Coordinates of C-alpha atoms in Angstrom, one line a residue:
M78 CA 121.5 -3.7 -58.3
A79 CA 123.6 -4.7 -55.4
Y80 CA 123.5 -2.8 -52.1
R81 CA 126.8 -2.6 -50.1
S82 CA 125.0 -2.6 -46.8
L83 CA 121.6 -2.0 -45.2
R84 CA 122.6 1.6 -44.7
D85 CA 123.2 1.8 -48.5
F86 CA 119.6 0.6 -49.1
L87 CA 118.3 3.1 -46.5
A88 CA 120.1 5.9 -48.3
R89 CA 118.4 4.9 -51.5
L90 CA 115.0 4.8 -49.8
E91 CA 115.6 8.3 -48.3
A92 CA 116.6 9.6 -51.8
E93 CA 113.4 8.2 -53.2
G94 CA 111.2 9.8 -50.4
E95 CA 110.5 6.3 -49.0
L96 CA 112.1 6.7 -45.6
V97 CA 111.3 8.6 -42.4
C98 CA 113.9 8.9 -39.6
I99 CA 112.4 9.0 -36.1
R100 CA 114.6 10.6 -33.5
E101 CA 112.1 10.6 -30.7
P102 CA 112.8 7.9 -28.1
V103 CA 110.5 4.9 -28.9
S104 CA 110.5 1.6 -27.0
P105 CA 110.9 -1.7 -28.9
H106 CA 108.5 -3.1 -26.4
L107 CA 105.1 -2.7 -28.1
E108 CA 105.4 1.0 -29.0
I109 CA 107.3 0.5 -32.3
T110 CA 104.7 -2.1 -33.3
E111 CA 101.8 0.3 -32.7
I112 CA 103.5 3.0 -34.9
V113 CA 104.4 0.6 -37.7
D114 CA 100.9 -1.0 -37.8
R115 CA 99.4 2.4 -38.4
V116 CA 102.1 3.3 -41.0
V117 CA 101.8 0.0 -43.0
K118 CA 98.1 0.0 -43.2
S119 CA 98.0 3.7 -44.3
G120 CA 100.5 3.0 -47.1
G121 CA 103.3 4.9 -45.3
P122 CA 107.1 4.8 -45.6
A123 CA 109.9 2.7 -44.2
L124 CA 111.0 3.8 -40.8
L125 CA 114.4 4.2 -39.1
F126 CA 114.1 4.5 -35.3
E127 CA 117.3 6.2 -34.2
N128 CA 116.7 6.2 -30.4
T129 CA 115.8 2.7 -29.3
G130 CA 117.4 2.7 -25.9
T131 CA 120.3 0.6 -27.3
D132 CA 123.5 1.3 -29.4
F133 CA 121.7 0.3 -32.6
P134 CA 119.0 2.0 -34.7
L135 CA 116.1 -0.1 -35.9
A136 CA 114.9 -0.2 -39.5
I137 CA 111.4 -1.5 -40.3
N138 CA 108.8 -1.6 -43.0
L139 CA 111.6 -1.8 -45.5
F140 CA 109.5 -4.0 -47.9
G141 CA 106.1 -2.6 -47.0
S142 CA 105.0 -1.5 -50.5
Y143 CA 105.3 -2.6 -54.1
R144 CA 107.6 0.3 -54.8
R145 CA 110.0 -0.5 -51.9
M146 CA 109.9 -4.2 -52.8
C147 CA 111.1 -3.3 -56.3
L148 CA 113.8 -1.0 -55.0
A149 CA 115.0 -3.8 -52.7
L150 CA 115.3 -6.1 -55.7
G151 CA 116.6 -3.5 -58.1
V152 CA 113.8 -3.6 -60.7
E153 CA 111.1 -1.4 -62.0
S154 CA 108.4 -4.0 -61.6
L155 CA 108.2 -7.5 -60.1
D156 CA 107.1 -8.9 -63.4
Q157 CA 110.5 -7.9 -64.8
I158 CA 112.2 -10.6 -62.8
H159 CA 109.6 -13.2 -64.1
D160 CA 110.4 -12.2 -67.7
E161 CA 114.2 -12.5 -67.1
L162 CA 113.8 -15.9 -65.5
M163 CA 111.6 -17.1 -68.4
E164 CA 114.2 -16.0 -70.8
L165 CA 116.9 -17.7 -68.8
L166 CA 115.0 -20.9 -68.5
S167 CA 113.5 -21.0 -72.0
F168 CA 115.8 -23.3 -73.9
A169 CA 115.5 -26.8 -75.4
P170 CA 118.1 -29.4 -74.6
P171 CA 121.0 -28.9 -76.9
G172 CA 121.2 -31.4 -79.8
T173 CA 124.0 -30.6 -82.2
L174 CA 127.5 -29.3 -81.3
L175 CA 126.4 -25.9 -82.6
D176 CA 123.4 -26.0 -80.2
K177 CA 125.7 -26.8 -77.3
L178 CA 128.1 -23.9 -78.2
R179 CA 125.1 -21.6 -78.2
M180 CA 124.3 -22.6 -74.7
V181 CA 127.8 -21.6 -73.4
P182 CA 127.0 -17.9 -72.8
R183 CA 123.8 -18.8 -70.9
Y184 CA 125.7 -21.2 -68.6
A185 CA 128.4 -18.5 -68.2
R186 CA 125.8 -16.0 -67.1
L187 CA 124.5 -18.4 -64.4
A188 CA 128.1 -19.1 -63.2
R189 CA 128.6 -15.3 -62.5
Y190 CA 125.9 -15.6 -59.8
L191 CA 127.6 -18.3 -57.7
P192 CA 128.6 -17.2 -54.2
R193 CA 132.3 -16.8 -53.4
I194 CA 134.3 -17.0 -50.2
V195 CA 136.3 -14.0 -49.0
S196 CA 138.7 -13.7 -46.1
R197 CA 137.1 -10.8 -44.2
G198 CA 134.1 -8.6 -44.3
P199 CA 132.5 -5.6 -42.6
C200 CA 130.1 -7.9 -40.6
Q201 CA 133.1 -8.8 -38.3
E202 CA 134.5 -5.3 -37.8
V203 CA 133.3 -5.3 -34.1
V204 CA 133.2 -8.4 -31.9
M205 CA 130.8 -8.0 -29.0
D206 CA 132.5 -9.2 -25.9
P207 CA 130.8 -10.8 -24.1
P208 CA 128.0 -11.5 -26.6
D209 CA 124.7 -10.3 -25.3
L210 CA 121.4 -10.3 -27.2
G211 CA 120.1 -7.8 -24.7
R212 CA 122.2 -5.1 -26.4
L213 CA 120.1 -5.4 -29.6
P214 CA 116.7 -3.6 -29.9
V215 CA 114.8 -6.8 -30.2
M216 CA 111.1 -6.1 -30.4
T217 CA 108.2 -7.4 -28.3
C218 CA 105.6 -7.0 -31.0
W219 CA 102.2 -7.9 -29.5
P220 CA 100.8 -7.8 -25.9
E221 CA 100.5 -11.6 -25.4
D222 CA 103.9 -12.5 -27.1
G223 CA 106.0 -14.8 -25.0
G224 CA 108.8 -12.2 -25.0
P225 CA 111.0 -10.3 -27.5
F226 CA 111.5 -12.0 -30.9
L227 CA 114.1 -11.6 -33.7
T228 CA 111.7 -11.3 -36.7
L229 CA 114.1 -10.9 -39.6
P230 CA 116.9 -13.4 -38.8
I231 CA 118.5 -15.0 -41.9
I232 CA 119.3 -18.4 -40.5
H233 CA 122.1 -20.5 -42.0
T234 CA 122.3 -24.3 -41.5
Q235 CA 124.1 -27.1 -43.3
D236 CA 123.2 -30.7 -44.0
P237 CA 125.8 -32.7 -42.0
E238 CA 125.9 -35.4 -44.7
T239 CA 125.9 -33.5 -48.0
G240 CA 127.3 -30.1 -46.8
I241 CA 124.5 -28.4 -48.7
R242 CA 123.6 -25.0 -47.1
N243 CA 120.1 -23.8 -46.4
V244 CA 119.1 -20.2 -45.7
G245 CA 115.7 -19.6 -44.1
L246 CA 113.8 -17.0 -42.1
Y247 CA 112.3 -18.3 -38.8
R248 CA 111.4 -16.3 -35.7
M249 CA 113.6 -16.5 -32.6
Q250 CA 112.3 -15.8 -29.2
V251 CA 115.0 -14.3 -26.9
Y252 CA 115.0 -16.1 -23.6
D253 CA 118.1 -14.2 -22.2
G254 CA 121.3 -12.7 -23.4
R255 CA 122.7 -16.0 -24.7
T256 CA 119.8 -18.2 -25.7
T257 CA 116.8 -18.1 -28.0
G258 CA 114.1 -20.5 -29.3
M259 CA 114.6 -21.9 -32.8
H260 CA 111.1 -22.0 -34.4
W261 CA 111.6 -24.7 -37.0
H262 CA 108.4 -26.2 -38.5
P263 CA 108.7 -29.9 -39.3
H264 CA 108.3 -29.2 -43.0
K265 CA 111.2 -26.9 -43.2
V266 CA 114.7 -27.8 -44.5
S267 CA 116.5 -26.6 -41.4
A268 CA 114.3 -28.9 -39.3
R269 CA 115.4 -31.8 -41.5
H270 CA 119.0 -30.7 -40.9
F271 CA 118.3 -30.7 -37.2
R272 CA 117.0 -34.3 -37.4
R273 CA 120.1 -35.4 -39.1
Y274 CA 122.3 -33.9 -36.3
Q275 CA 119.9 -35.5 -33.8
E276 CA 120.5 -38.9 -35.4
R277 CA 124.3 -38.4 -35.3
G278 CA 124.2 -37.1 -31.7
E279 CA 126.1 -34.0 -32.7
R280 CA 125.7 -30.3 -32.0
M281 CA 124.3 -28.4 -34.9
P282 CA 126.1 -25.1 -35.8
V283 CA 123.7 -22.3 -36.7
A284 CA 124.6 -18.8 -38.0
V285 CA 122.2 -15.9 -38.0
A286 CA 122.7 -12.8 -40.2
L287 CA 120.8 -9.6 -39.9
G288 CA 120.7 -6.9 -42.5
G289 CA 123.1 -6.5 -45.4
D290 CA 121.7 -6.3 -48.9
P291 CA 117.9 -6.6 -48.6
V292 CA 118.0 -9.3 -51.3
Y293 CA 119.3 -11.7 -48.6
T294 CA 116.2 -11.3 -46.5
Y295 CA 113.9 -11.9 -49.5
C296 CA 115.9 -15.0 -50.6
A297 CA 115.6 -16.4 -47.1
T298 CA 111.8 -16.4 -47.6
A299 CA 111.8 -17.8 -51.2
P300 CA 110.4 -21.3 -51.8
L301 CA 113.4 -22.6 -53.6
P302 CA 113.6 -26.3 -54.6
D303 CA 115.4 -28.4 -52.1
G304 CA 119.2 -28.3 -52.4
I305 CA 119.3 -25.0 -54.4
D306 CA 121.5 -22.4 -52.7
E307 CA 119.5 -19.3 -51.8
Y308 CA 122.6 -17.2 -52.5
I309 CA 122.6 -18.2 -56.2
L310 CA 119.1 -16.6 -56.4
A311 CA 120.5 -13.6 -54.5
G312 CA 123.4 -13.3 -57.0
F313 CA 121.0 -13.4 -59.9
L314 CA 118.7 -10.8 -58.4
R315 CA 121.5 -8.4 -57.4
R316 CA 123.5 -9.0 -60.6
R317 CA 126.6 -9.7 -58.5
P318 CA 127.8 -12.8 -56.6
V319 CA 127.3 -12.8 -52.8
E320 CA 130.5 -12.7 -50.9
L321 CA 130.6 -15.0 -47.9
V322 CA 132.9 -14.9 -44.9
R323 CA 133.6 -17.8 -42.4
C324 CA 132.2 -17.4 -39.0
R325 CA 134.6 -17.0 -36.1
T326 CA 133.3 -19.8 -33.8
I327 CA 131.4 -22.2 -36.1
P328 CA 132.2 -23.8 -39.5
L329 CA 129.5 -21.8 -41.5
H330 CA 129.7 -18.9 -43.9
V331 CA 127.5 -15.7 -43.8
P332 CA 127.3 -12.6 -46.1
A333 CA 130.4 -10.5 -45.6
D334 CA 128.3 -7.3 -45.8
A335 CA 125.7 -8.3 -43.2
D336 CA 125.1 -5.8 -40.4
I337 CA 125.0 -8.2 -37.5
V338 CA 126.0 -11.9 -37.2
I339 CA 125.0 -14.1 -34.3
E340 CA 126.9 -17.4 -34.2
G341 CA 125.9 -20.4 -32.1
Y342 CA 124.6 -24.0 -32.0
V343 CA 121.6 -26.1 -31.2
D344 CA 122.2 -29.2 -29.1
P345 CA 119.9 -32.0 -30.2
Q346 CA 120.4 -33.8 -26.9
E347 CA 119.0 -30.8 -24.9
P348 CA 115.3 -30.8 -24.0
F349 CA 113.1 -28.6 -26.1
R350 CA 111.9 -25.3 -24.4
L351 CA 108.5 -23.7 -24.5
E352 CA 108.3 -21.0 -27.1
G353 CA 105.5 -18.4 -27.8
P354 CA 102.8 -17.2 -27.9
F355 CA 103.7 -15.1 -30.9
G356 CA 101.5 -12.6 -32.9
D357 CA 101.8 -14.3 -36.3
H358 CA 101.3 -13.4 -40.0
T359 CA 97.8 -15.0 -39.9
G360 CA 96.6 -12.1 -37.8
Y361 CA 96.2 -14.5 -34.9
Y362 CA 98.5 -15.6 -32.1
S363 CA 100.3 -18.9 -32.7
L364 CA 100.2 -20.6 -29.4
P365 CA 103.1 -21.9 -27.2
D366 CA 104.9 -25.1 -28.2
Y367 CA 108.2 -26.8 -27.5
F368 CA 111.2 -26.1 -29.9
P369 CA 115.0 -26.5 -29.8
V370 CA 117.2 -24.0 -28.0
F371 CA 119.8 -21.9 -29.8
H372 CA 123.0 -21.0 -27.8
V373 CA 125.0 -17.9 -28.7
T374 CA 128.8 -18.3 -29.0
C375 CA 129.7 -15.0 -30.7
I376 CA 128.1 -11.8 -31.9
T377 CA 129.9 -9.5 -34.5
H378 CA 128.7 -6.5 -36.3
R379 CA 129.6 -3.6 -38.6
R380 CA 130.7 -0.3 -36.9
D381 CA 127.6 1.4 -38.4
A382 CA 125.3 -1.6 -38.0
V383 CA 121.5 -1.2 -38.3
Y384 CA 119.2 -3.7 -36.7
P385 CA 116.4 -4.8 -39.1
S386 CA 113.0 -5.9 -37.9
T387 CA 109.4 -6.4 -39.0
I388 CA 106.0 -7.0 -37.5
V389 CA 103.4 -9.4 -38.8
G390 CA 99.7 -9.5 -38.0
I391 CA 96.3 -8.6 -39.4
P392 CA 96.8 -8.0 -43.2
P393 CA 98.1 -6.0 -44.9
Q394 CA 101.5 -6.0 -43.3
E395 CA 105.0 -5.7 -44.7
D396 CA 105.3 -9.5 -45.3
A397 CA 102.4 -9.3 -47.8
Y398 CA 104.8 -7.6 -50.3
L399 CA 107.5 -10.3 -49.8
G400 CA 104.7 -12.8 -50.6
K401 CA 103.7 -10.9 -53.7
A402 CA 107.3 -10.8 -54.9
T403 CA 107.4 -14.6 -54.6
E404 CA 104.1 -14.9 -56.5
R405 CA 105.5 -13.0 -59.5
I406 CA 109.1 -14.3 -59.4
F407 CA 108.3 -18.0 -59.0
L408 CA 105.6 -18.1 -61.6
A409 CA 108.4 -18.6 -64.1
P410 CA 110.0 -21.7 -62.7
I411 CA 106.6 -23.2 -61.9
R412 CA 105.6 -22.8 -65.5
K413 CA 108.9 -24.3 -66.7
T414 CA 109.1 -27.3 -64.4
L415 CA 105.6 -28.2 -63.3
L416 CA 102.7 -26.4 -65.0
P417 CA 103.5 -25.1 -68.5
E418 CA 99.7 -24.5 -68.9
M419 CA 99.8 -21.9 -66.0
L420 CA 99.2 -18.4 -67.3
D421 CA 99.0 -16.5 -64.0
M422 CA 98.8 -16.9 -60.2
H423 CA 97.3 -14.6 -57.6
L424 CA 97.8 -15.0 -53.8
P425 CA 95.4 -12.4 -52.3
I426 CA 96.9 -10.6 -49.3
E427 CA 93.8 -11.4 -47.3
G428 CA 94.6 -15.1 -47.7
V429 CA 97.9 -14.7 -45.8
F430 CA 99.9 -16.7 -48.5
H431 CA 98.5 -20.2 -47.9
N432 CA 94.8 -19.8 -47.3
L433 CA 93.7 -18.8 -50.8
A434 CA 95.3 -19.2 -54.2
I435 CA 93.9 -18.3 -57.6
V436 CA 95.4 -19.9 -60.8
K437 CA 94.7 -19.2 -64.4
I438 CA 95.5 -21.9 -67.0
R439 CA 95.3 -22.6 -70.7
K440 CA 92.8 -25.4 -70.7
E441 CA 93.3 -28.1 -73.3
Y442 CA 91.3 -31.2 -72.3
P443 CA 88.6 -32.5 -70.0
G444 CA 89.8 -32.7 -66.4
H445 CA 92.7 -30.4 -67.0
A446 CA 91.8 -28.2 -64.0
H447 CA 91.8 -31.3 -61.8
K448 CA 95.3 -32.2 -63.0
V449 CA 96.5 -28.6 -62.1
M450 CA 94.8 -28.8 -58.7
H451 CA 96.6 -32.1 -57.7
T452 CA 99.9 -30.7 -59.0
I453 CA 99.6 -27.5 -57.0
L454 CA 98.6 -29.3 -53.8
G455 CA 101.6 -31.5 -54.0
A456 CA 104.2 -28.8 -54.9
G457 CA 106.6 -27.4 -52.3
Q458 CA 105.0 -24.8 -50.1
M459 CA 101.9 -24.7 -52.3
M460 CA 101.0 -27.9 -50.6
F461 CA 99.7 -25.8 -47.7
T462 CA 97.0 -24.1 -49.9
K463 CA 93.6 -24.3 -48.2
L464 CA 91.3 -22.8 -50.9
L465 CA 92.3 -23.1 -54.6
V466 CA 90.4 -21.5 -57.5
I467 CA 91.2 -22.4 -61.1
T468 CA 90.1 -20.4 -64.1
D469 CA 90.9 -20.4 -67.7
E470 CA 92.0 -17.6 -70.0
G471 CA 88.8 -15.5 -69.9
V472 CA 89.4 -13.5 -66.8
D473 CA 92.0 -11.2 -65.2
I474 CA 92.5 -13.0 -61.9
Q475 CA 94.4 -10.0 -60.4
N476 CA 91.1 -8.1 -60.5
L477 CA 88.9 -9.7 -57.8
S478 CA 85.7 -7.9 -59.0
E479 CA 86.2 -9.3 -62.5
L480 CA 86.8 -12.7 -61.0
V481 CA 83.5 -12.6 -59.0
A482 CA 81.6 -11.5 -62.1
Y483 CA 83.3 -14.4 -64.0
G484 CA 82.3 -16.8 -61.3
V485 CA 78.7 -15.7 -61.4
E486 CA 78.5 -16.9 -65.0
R487 CA 80.1 -20.3 -64.4
F488 CA 80.0 -21.6 -60.9
E489 CA 77.8 -24.6 -60.1
P490 CA 78.9 -25.9 -56.7
A491 CA 77.7 -29.5 -57.1
R492 CA 79.7 -29.8 -60.3
D493 CA 82.7 -27.6 -59.7
V494 CA 83.9 -28.2 -56.1
I495 CA 86.5 -30.8 -55.3
F496 CA 87.4 -31.7 -51.7
S497 CA 90.8 -33.0 -50.5
E498 CA 92.9 -33.4 -47.4
G499 CA 96.6 -33.0 -46.8
P500 CA 99.4 -31.1 -45.1
M501 CA 98.5 -27.6 -43.7
D502 CA 100.6 -24.8 -42.3
I503 CA 101.5 -25.5 -38.7
L504 CA 100.2 -22.0 -37.9
D505 CA 96.7 -22.9 -39.2
H506 CA 94.6 -22.8 -36.0
A507 CA 91.3 -24.1 -37.5
C508 CA 92.4 -27.6 -38.4
S509 CA 91.2 -30.3 -36.1
R510 CA 94.7 -31.9 -36.2
P511 CA 97.8 -29.6 -36.2
G512 CA 99.4 -29.5 -39.6
F513 CA 96.8 -31.6 -41.4
G514 CA 93.4 -30.6 -42.7
G515 CA 90.8 -30.2 -45.4
K516 CA 91.3 -28.4 -48.7
L517 CA 88.8 -27.2 -51.3
A518 CA 89.3 -26.5 -55.0
V519 CA 86.9 -24.7 -57.3
D520 CA 87.0 -25.4 -61.0
L521 CA 85.8 -22.2 -62.8
S522 CA 87.2 -23.2 -66.2
T523 CA 84.8 -23.4 -69.1
K524 CA 83.4 -26.9 -69.2
T525 CA 83.8 -29.2 -72.2
A526 CA 80.9 -31.3 -73.5
D527 CA 82.4 -34.4 -71.9
E528 CA 82.7 -32.7 -68.6
L529 CA 79.1 -31.5 -68.7
R530 CA 78.0 -35.0 -69.6
L531 CA 79.9 -36.7 -66.8
A532 CA 78.5 -34.1 -64.4
G533 CA 75.0 -35.2 -65.2
G534 CA 74.3 -32.2 -67.5
L535 CA 74.5 -29.6 -64.8
P536 CA 74.4 -26.2 -66.6
D537 CA 76.6 -23.2 -66.2
A538 CA 75.2 -20.7 -63.8
A539 CA 74.7 -18.4 -66.8
D540 CA 71.7 -20.6 -67.7
I541 CA 69.9 -20.0 -64.5
R542 CA 67.5 -17.1 -65.1
G543 CA 65.7 -14.8 -62.7
R544 CA 66.8 -12.4 -60.0
P545 CA 66.5 -12.7 -56.2
A546 CA 64.0 -10.7 -54.3
P547 CA 65.8 -7.9 -52.3
I548 CA 66.5 -8.4 -48.6
D549 CA 68.2 -6.2 -46.1
L550 CA 69.6 -6.7 -42.6
Q551 CA 66.6 -5.4 -40.8
T552 CA 64.2 -7.7 -42.6
L553 CA 66.6 -10.6 -42.1
Q554 CA 66.8 -9.9 -38.3
Q555 CA 63.1 -10.0 -38.0
R556 CA 63.2 -13.6 -39.1
L557 CA 66.5 -14.5 -37.5
P558 CA 67.3 -12.3 -34.5
E559 CA 70.8 -13.8 -34.0
V560 CA 72.0 -12.2 -37.3
R561 CA 74.3 -9.3 -36.7
G562 CA 75.5 -8.5 -40.2
L563 CA 74.7 -9.1 -43.9
H564 CA 76.8 -8.3 -47.0
F565 CA 76.4 -9.5 -50.6
C566 CA 79.3 -9.5 -52.9
V567 CA 79.0 -8.0 -56.3
P568 CA 77.1 -7.9 -58.6
S569 CA 74.2 -6.7 -56.5
H570 CA 71.5 -7.9 -58.9
R571 CA 72.8 -11.5 -58.7
P572 CA 74.5 -11.8 -55.3
F573 CA 77.0 -14.5 -55.9
M574 CA 78.3 -14.7 -52.3
A575 CA 76.8 -13.6 -49.0
F576 CA 78.6 -13.0 -45.7
V577 CA 76.4 -13.3 -42.6
A578 CA 77.6 -12.5 -39.1
I579 CA 75.7 -14.1 -36.2
E580 CA 75.7 -14.2 -32.5
K581 CA 76.6 -17.9 -32.0
R582 CA 74.7 -19.1 -29.0
R583 CA 75.1 -22.9 -28.9
P584 CA 76.9 -25.8 -30.6
G585 CA 75.9 -26.2 -34.2
H586 CA 74.2 -22.9 -34.3
A587 CA 76.0 -21.7 -37.5
R588 CA 74.7 -24.7 -39.4
Q589 CA 71.2 -24.1 -38.1
V590 CA 71.2 -20.5 -39.2
A591 CA 72.6 -21.6 -42.6
E592 CA 69.8 -24.0 -43.1
S593 CA 67.2 -21.3 -42.3
L594 CA 68.8 -18.9 -44.7
L595 CA 68.9 -21.4 -47.5
Q596 CA 65.1 -21.8 -47.2
M597 CA 64.5 -18.1 -47.9
P598 CA 63.4 -17.3 -51.5
E599 CA 65.6 -14.2 -51.4
L600 CA 68.8 -16.3 -51.1
E601 CA 67.9 -19.2 -53.4
R602 CA 70.2 -18.0 -56.1
T603 CA 73.2 -17.1 -53.9
R604 CA 75.8 -19.6 -54.7
I605 CA 78.1 -19.2 -51.7
L606 CA 77.0 -18.6 -48.1
V607 CA 79.6 -17.8 -45.4
I608 CA 78.6 -17.7 -41.7
L609 CA 80.9 -15.7 -39.5
D610 CA 81.1 -14.6 -35.9
E611 CA 79.3 -11.4 -34.7
D612 CA 82.5 -9.4 -34.2
V613 CA 83.3 -9.6 -38.0
D614 CA 82.5 -6.5 -40.0
V615 CA 81.1 -8.3 -43.0
S616 CA 80.7 -5.0 -44.9
D617 CA 84.5 -4.9 -45.1
T618 CA 85.1 -7.6 -47.8
A619 CA 88.8 -7.8 -47.0
E620 CA 88.2 -8.4 -43.3
A621 CA 85.5 -10.9 -44.1
V622 CA 87.7 -12.9 -46.5
W623 CA 90.6 -12.8 -44.0
R624 CA 88.5 -14.1 -41.1
F625 CA 86.6 -16.6 -43.3
T626 CA 89.7 -18.3 -44.8
N627 CA 91.5 -18.4 -41.5
N628 CA 88.7 -19.9 -39.5
I629 CA 87.7 -23.0 -41.6
D630 CA 88.9 -26.5 -42.1
A631 CA 87.8 -26.5 -45.8
K632 CA 86.5 -30.1 -45.7
R633 CA 85.1 -30.2 -42.1
D634 CA 83.4 -26.8 -42.2
S635 CA 81.9 -26.6 -45.8
W636 CA 79.2 -28.5 -47.5
I637 CA 77.2 -28.5 -50.7
V638 CA 73.4 -28.1 -50.6
P639 CA 71.6 -29.6 -53.6
S640 CA 69.5 -27.6 -55.9
R641 CA 65.9 -27.0 -54.7
G642 CA 64.5 -27.4 -58.1
P643 CA 64.8 -26.8 -61.9
G644 CA 66.5 -23.6 -62.8
L645 CA 68.0 -23.2 -59.3
P646 CA 71.7 -23.7 -58.4
S647 CA 73.2 -25.9 -55.7
R648 CA 74.9 -23.9 -52.9
L649 CA 78.2 -24.0 -51.2
V650 CA 78.1 -23.2 -47.5
F651 CA 80.9 -22.4 -45.0
D652 CA 80.8 -22.3 -41.2
A653 CA 83.6 -19.8 -40.5
T654 CA 82.6 -19.3 -36.9
R655 CA 84.9 -20.1 -34.0
K656 CA 84.6 -23.8 -33.2
W657 CA 83.6 -24.9 -29.7
P658 CA 84.7 -28.0 -27.7
E659 CA 81.1 -29.2 -27.7
E660 CA 81.4 -29.3 -31.5
G661 CA 84.3 -31.7 -31.3
F662 CA 87.0 -29.1 -31.6
T663 CA 89.5 -29.7 -28.8
R664 CA 92.4 -27.3 -29.7
P665 CA 92.7 -23.9 -28.2
W666 CA 91.3 -21.1 -30.4
P667 CA 93.6 -18.0 -30.6
H668 CA 92.7 -14.4 -30.3
I669 CA 93.3 -12.0 -33.2
L670 CA 96.1 -9.4 -32.7
T671 CA 95.3 -6.1 -31.1
M672 CA 97.3 -3.6 -29.2
T673 CA 96.4 -2.6 -25.6
P674 CA 94.4 0.6 -25.1
E675 CA 97.3 1.9 -22.9
V676 CA 99.9 1.7 -25.7
I677 CA 97.4 3.1 -28.2
A678 CA 96.9 6.1 -26.0
R679 CA 100.7 6.6 -25.6
I680 CA 101.2 6.6 -29.3
D681 CA 98.2 8.9 -29.9
A682 CA 99.9 11.4 -27.7
L683 CA 103.4 10.9 -29.2
W684 CA 102.3 11.0 -32.8
P685 CA 102.8 14.8 -33.4
R686 CA 106.5 14.4 -32.5
L687 CA 107.2 11.5 -34.8
G688 CA 107.3 13.5 -38.1
L689 CA 104.9 11.1 -39.8
G690 CA 102.4 13.7 -41.0
P691 CA 98.7 13.8 -40.3
F692 CA 97.4 11.7 -37.4
V693 CA 96.6 8.0 -38.2
P694 CA 94.3 6.2 -35.8
S695 CA 95.2 2.8 -34.5
P696 CA 94.0 -0.1 -36.7
S697 CA 93.5 -2.1 -33.4
R698 CA 90.6 0.0 -32.4
K699 CA 88.5 -1.7 -35.1
Y700 CA 89.2 -5.1 -33.7
L701 CA 89.1 -4.5 -29.9
R702 CA 85.5 -5.6 -30.1
A703 CA 86.7 -9.2 -30.7
I704 CA 88.8 -9.3 -27.5
R705 CA 87.0 -11.0 -24.7
R706 CA 89.9 -10.9 -22.3
R707 CA 93.7 -10.2 -22.5
S708 CA 95.0 -13.6 -23.4
A709 CA 96.4 -15.3 -26.5
V710 CA 93.6 -17.8 -26.3
V711 CA 89.8 -17.3 -26.5
E712 CA 88.0 -18.8 -23.5
P713 CA 85.8 -21.8 -24.4

């Protein structure tokens, strides 16, 4: 369904019991973040802060559950969109005249979704004179952030040569009332547009929309193929074309029903400006770097405008559900254009979109899983995938317990692990080189006779008999005093994967501990061993996976240990500890995101007046143990 405005969507959420309005004064500087972090992680509602100290209320956590994500997209389930796209895309090239005539209704259906230009729209009801970003309730989200950031800006740019529009979502640090940073990663389409203007020596017009139909925000995050207009997808999702109005000061168009529009330009001849730090979706700070500067020329808004915002950080956060929508929606075009053998895809929330992907295929020939691996690691934003697991039809990959049990029966590291290197997300802090690092794929598909022969006859893990002797943390600490935590993943009688937290005391210490652990009879059948820092709660599997996948370069920090003898498996080991300069890692290592004790205490006291029900403690309390000092960077 199509929403006429952000307030229209908020009214729907309120009618569904999915919205709480907070009338108590709350500051956008850190306090809203602390409230929202508690609400998101406890599965709470969307929030509308009505008293922000500005003329605009602030809406947040709009997409923070599967239910609200479906309401935003007008469906009962996210798989419903996948099924509709599969039906729309499932046709053979027309052959006869009759075949072509049968295609006409389908093409007509697509044509209904094309955006259209209108002469005026609610987004221009009020012109802010003079334009001043300081009048918006822009949030400072985390204590070490470089300043306040627009976190849900729908950014419009245009290729100066082709005129093709791009709509993306990139954070914008507010420097003052008329300038912001423009955080374009080099892989993004808007960054390419910027380079084209740079080559031409021309100013680049940029329009920023906030609010409107929530579909616009989702489509700005969607990994569409290059050159495909995001507003065609938006029209398809809302069953109604997007109406666009021309900006007042620049030659770009924005949704007529947006809540707020910020017009301006980026001058390619102007020196870049330092932007950040910023508490990012990885759960860590992304560190300062130099980016282009955006200059505001005009701000317009609806008379009843609502300012939309979000926070990102330690998962789960609101953005996780945007990612899950993409997982379900884009399974259809991936299957139709790249991988018809793909049956399902799972991007676990703990993997923060690009650190871990699990793909199920219909395997048809030897090496098929390798073909899928290479396709995925070269496909659009999937090229940033760090850890990739490929299975065949025998497992529900959405059920991680079932996946682990499936792996127990099949995984032989020396046979099933493939290493690679390639582009990584710029926000990945563990790569030795920014934006480039190691990748690791695991082939859990059932092996053909030819694959077993080429692998030297290595058997499936199911052929390895016997059970490990029991070992507990206390016994392990008697042998290795630096160990601080031990957790085996299911099933307990055949521990497939072990997380071990250690007090790292010297360069190379994690590898030394791993070597000692691998000599112990109790661990000789554990296929995967992960060494983590002492501040990780390894008994919390979600936290352990989040920290582990963030903190490795998959090629540099993992290795395969050969079998110790007949009937015993090889082992895959990961050093997921913080890397030290003495180990050759020269980049700064960021802190994880936590709120300050002072803000936590203020919100503790304020909680009874917020109307949010029973008290919810701060999620940051669990992670304060990891903070050595208040800084975005961990001291060497």
